[in-house]
Amino acid sequence: DITILEGMAATGLRSLRYAQELDDVGCVVANDLDPKAAEAIERNKAYNAECSPEMKGKIAKVIPENEGVGMVCMKHEKMFDVVDLDPYGSPSILLDSAVQAVQEGGMLLVTATDMAVLCGNNGEVAWSKYGAYPLRAKYCHEMAVRMLLQSIENAAIKYRRHIVPVISLSIDFYIRVFVRVYTSPIATKEAPCKL
């Protein structure tokens, strides 16, 4: 069964959809640092169970957590098939722990909404968050995706892991990447060639 961590679940909408719409879901950990968010997730679980009794069993697989996402990832090393990070702003401080929480061959889904930084409006901030200096150019959205992928790869190689991009999206004011995470000391040595 698939195990999913939604790191910053807010009201749990995406977690509930994962549980209801995907087959073979074992559990969905809907985590948020805000205690009110965990309460909202419980209310939404109850509401969805009343609205759709046939989905009650699937909805029960959503487990609310109330911790920092980094701590949840560190407690559950290589436990999740899918780790979904969708913060407000930059995901950079969460990448180290997230790449450790993904099972071998599992997926890491990362969203970045700080496009002004990634597109070159403040190069120093981009350097401090992503380890890259963006240029202001027409191709800035593609460059932003590449910077985020490089940042995830750099987080992964510290733990002898590497990523394989599956799909990358640039939509309006954000980018979202889907990558598989694997452990291979040999492949980590090839990371500079992929950049």
CSV table of C-alpha atoms in Angstrom, one decimal:
chain,number,residue,atom,x,y,z
A,1,ASP,CA,0.0,0.0,0.0
A,2,ILE,CA,1.1,3.5,-0.8
A,3,THR,CA,2.2,5.8,2.1
A,4,ILE,CA,2.0,9.5,1.5
A,5,LEU,CA,3.2,12.5,3.5
A,6,GLU,CA,1.7,15.9,2.7
A,7,GLY,CA,4.1,18.1,4.6
A,8,MET,CA,2.1,21.3,4.9
A,9,ALA,CA,-1.5,20.1,4.6
A,10,ALA,CA,-3.4,23.2,5.9
A,11,THR,CA,-7.0,22.0,5.8
A,12,GLY,CA,-6.1,18.6,4.4
A,13,LEU,CA,-7.9,19.0,1.1
A,14,ARG,CA,-5.1,17.4,-1.0
A,15,SER,CA,-4.7,14.6,1.6
A,16,LEU,CA,-8.4,13.8,1.5
A,17,ARG,CA,-8.3,13.7,-2.3
A,18,TYR,CA,-5.2,11.4,-2.3
A,19,ALA,CA,-7.1,9.0,0.0
A,20,GLN,CA,-10.3,9.1,-2.0
A,21,GLU,CA,-9.0,9.1,-5.5
A,22,LEU,CA,-6.0,6.8,-5.4
A,23,ASP,CA,-6.2,3.0,-5.2
A,24,ASP,CA,-4.0,1.1,-2.8
A,25,VAL,CA,-3.4,3.9,-0.3
A,26,GLY,CA,-2.2,2.6,3.0
A,27,CYS,CA,-2.1,5.9,4.8
A,28,VAL,CA,-1.8,9.6,4.2
A,29,VAL,CA,-0.1,11.7,6.8
A,30,ALA,CA,-1.6,15.2,6.7
A,31,ASN,CA,0.9,17.3,8.6
A,32,ASP,CA,0.8,21.0,9.5
A,33,LEU,CA,2.7,23.0,12.1
A,34,ASP,CA,-0.4,25.0,13.0
A,35,PRO,CA,-2.6,23.2,15.6
A,36,LYS,CA,-5.7,24.8,14.1
A,37,ALA,CA,-4.8,23.1,10.8
A,38,ALA,CA,-4.9,19.7,12.5
A,39,GLU,CA,-8.3,20.5,13.9
A,40,ALA,CA,-9.5,21.6,10.4
A,41,ILE,CA,-8.3,18.3,8.9
A,42,GLU,CA,-10.3,16.4,11.5
A,43,ARG,CA,-13.4,18.5,10.7
A,44,ASN,CA,-12.9,17.9,7.0
A,45,LYS,CA,-12.5,14.2,7.5
A,46,ALA,CA,-15.8,14.1,9.5
A,47,TYR,CA,-17.6,16.2,6.9
A,48,ASN,CA,-16.4,14.1,4.0
A,49,ALA,CA,-17.3,10.9,5.8
A,50,GLU,CA,-20.9,12.1,6.3
A,51,CYS,CA,-21.2,13.3,2.7
A,52,SER,CA,-19.9,10.1,1.2
A,53,PRO,CA,-20.4,7.0,3.4
A,54,GLU,CA,-18.9,4.7,0.8
A,55,MET,CA,-15.7,6.6,1.1
A,56,LYS,CA,-15.6,6.5,4.9
A,57,GLY,CA,-13.0,3.7,5.0
A,58,LYS,CA,-10.7,5.6,2.6
A,59,ILE,CA,-11.1,8.9,4.5
A,60,ALA,CA,-10.1,7.1,7.7
A,61,LYS,CA,-6.6,6.5,6.2
A,62,VAL,CA,-5.9,10.2,6.5
A,63,ILE,CA,-3.9,10.8,9.7
A,64,PRO,CA,-3.5,14.4,10.9
A,65,GLU,CA,-0.1,15.3,12.4
A,66,ASN,CA,0.9,18.6,14.1
A,67,GLU,CA,4.7,19.0,13.8
A,68,GLY,CA,7.3,20.7,11.7
A,69,VAL,CA,7.6,18.9,8.4
A,70,GLY,CA,11.3,18.5,8.8
A,71,MET,CA,10.8,16.7,12.1
A,72,VAL,CA,8.2,14.3,10.6
A,73,CYS,CA,10.6,13.5,7.8
A,74,MET,CA,13.5,12.9,10.1
A,75,LYS,CA,11.4,10.6,12.3
A,76,HIS,CA,10.4,8.5,9.3
A,77,GLU,CA,13.5,8.0,7.3
A,78,LYS,CA,12.8,6.2,4.0
A,79,MET,CA,9.2,5.4,5.0
A,80,PHE,CA,7.0,7.3,2.5
A,81,ASP,CA,6.3,6.3,-1.1
A,82,VAL,CA,5.4,10.0,-1.8
A,83,VAL,CA,6.5,13.1,0.0
A,84,ASP,CA,4.6,16.3,-1.1
A,85,LEU,CA,6.0,19.7,-0.2
A,86,ASP,CA,3.9,22.7,-1.1
A,87,PRO,CA,5.1,25.6,1.1
A,88,TYR,CA,4.3,29.2,0.8
A,89,GLY,CA,7.6,30.5,-0.7
A,90,SER,CA,10.8,28.5,-0.9
A,91,PRO,CA,11.1,24.8,-0.1
A,92,SER,CA,14.9,25.0,0.2
A,93,ILE,CA,15.1,24.5,4.0
A,94,LEU,CA,12.9,21.4,3.7
A,95,LEU,CA,14.8,19.5,1.0
A,96,ASP,CA,17.5,17.8,3.2
A,97,SER,CA,14.9,16.1,5.4
A,98,ALA,CA,12.5,15.4,2.5
A,99,VAL,CA,15.0,13.4,0.4
A,100,GLN,CA,15.7,11.2,3.4
A,101,ALA,CA,12.0,10.4,4.0
A,102,VAL,CA,11.3,9.1,0.5
A,103,GLN,CA,11.5,5.3,0.1
A,104,GLU,CA,13.8,3.9,-2.6
A,105,GLY,CA,12.3,4.8,-5.9
A,106,GLY,CA,9.6,6.9,-4.3
A,107,MET,CA,8.5,10.3,-5.4
A,108,LEU,CA,9.2,13.7,-4.1
A,109,LEU,CA,6.8,16.4,-5.2
A,110,VAL,CA,8.1,20.0,-4.6
A,111,THR,CA,6.5,23.3,-5.2
A,112,ALA,CA,8.2,26.7,-5.2
A,113,THR,CA,6.2,29.9,-5.2
A,114,ASP,CA,9.0,32.4,-4.9
A,115,MET,CA,9.3,33.0,-8.6
A,116,ALA,CA,10.5,36.6,-8.2
A,117,VAL,CA,13.6,35.2,-6.5
A,118,LEU,CA,14.0,32.4,-8.9
A,119,CYS,CA,13.6,34.7,-11.9
A,120,GLY,CA,16.4,37.0,-10.9
A,121,ASN,CA,14.8,39.9,-9.0
A,122,ASN,CA,17.1,39.2,-6.1
A,123,GLY,CA,20.1,37.2,-7.0
A,124,GLU,CA,21.7,37.2,-3.6
A,125,VAL,CA,18.5,35.6,-2.0
A,126,ALA,CA,18.4,33.0,-4.8
A,127,TRP,CA,22.1,32.1,-4.1
A,128,SER,CA,21.4,31.7,-0.4
A,129,LYS,CA,18.3,29.5,-0.9
A,130,TYR,CA,19.1,27.6,-4.0
A,131,GLY,CA,22.9,27.8,-4.5
A,132,ALA,CA,22.5,29.4,-7.9
A,133,TYR,CA,22.5,32.9,-9.3
A,134,PRO,CA,19.5,33.5,-11.7
A,135,LEU,CA,19.6,35.8,-14.7
A,136,ARG,CA,16.7,38.0,-15.6
A,137,ALA,CA,15.8,36.7,-19.0
A,138,LYS,CA,12.9,35.5,-21.1
A,139,TYR,CA,13.7,31.9,-20.2
A,140,CYS,CA,13.7,32.6,-16.5
A,141,HIS,CA,10.9,30.1,-15.8
A,142,GLU,CA,12.8,27.2,-17.3
A,143,MET,CA,15.9,28.3,-15.4
A,144,ALA,CA,13.8,28.4,-12.2
A,145,VAL,CA,12.8,24.8,-12.7
A,146,ARG,CA,16.5,23.8,-13.4
A,147,MET,CA,17.6,25.7,-10.2
A,148,LEU,CA,15.0,23.8,-8.1
A,149,LEU,CA,16.0,20.4,-9.5
A,150,GLN,CA,19.7,21.2,-8.9
A,151,SER,CA,18.9,22.2,-5.3
A,152,ILE,CA,17.0,18.9,-4.7
A,153,GLU,CA,19.9,17.0,-6.3
A,154,ASN,CA,22.4,18.7,-4.0
A,155,ALA,CA,20.3,17.8,-1.0
A,156,ALA,CA,20.1,14.2,-2.1
A,157,ILE,CA,23.8,13.6,-2.8
A,158,LYS,CA,24.7,14.4,0.8
A,159,TYR,CA,22.9,11.1,1.6
A,160,ARG,CA,24.3,9.1,-1.3
A,161,ARG,CA,21.0,9.5,-3.1
A,162,HIS,CA,20.1,11.0,-6.5
A,163,ILE,CA,17.0,12.2,-8.3
A,164,VAL,CA,15.4,11.4,-11.6
A,165,PRO,CA,13.0,14.1,-12.8
A,166,VAL,CA,9.6,12.8,-13.9
A,167,ILE,CA,7.8,16.0,-14.8
A,168,SER,CA,8.4,19.7,-14.2
A,169,LEU,CA,5.7,22.3,-14.4
A,170,SER,CA,5.9,26.1,-14.6
A,171,ILE,CA,2.4,27.6,-14.1
A,172,ASP,CA,1.7,31.3,-13.5
A,173,PHE,CA,3.5,32.2,-10.3
A,174,TYR,CA,4.9,28.8,-9.2
A,175,ILE,CA,6.9,25.8,-10.3
A,176,ARG,CA,6.3,22.2,-9.3
A,177,VAL,CA,8.6,19.3,-9.9
A,178,PHE,CA,8.0,15.5,-9.5
A,179,VAL,CA,11.2,13.5,-9.0
A,180,ARG,CA,12.0,9.9,-8.1
A,181,VAL,CA,14.6,9.4,-5.4
A,182,TYR,CA,17.2,6.6,-5.5
A,183,THR,CA,20.2,5.5,-3.5
A,184,SER,CA,23.4,5.0,-5.5
A,185,PRO,CA,26.8,6.2,-4.4
A,186,ILE,CA,28.0,5.8,-8.1
A,187,ALA,CA,25.2,7.9,-9.5
A,188,THR,CA,25.9,10.7,-7.0
A,189,LYS,CA,29.4,11.0,-8.5
A,190,GLU,CA,27.7,11.8,-11.9
A,191,ALA,CA,25.6,14.7,-10.4
A,192,PRO,CA,27.9,17.5,-11.8
A,193,CYS,CA,27.4,16.0,-15.3
A,194,LYS,CA,23.6,16.3,-15.0
A,195,LEU,CA,23.8,20.0,-14.0
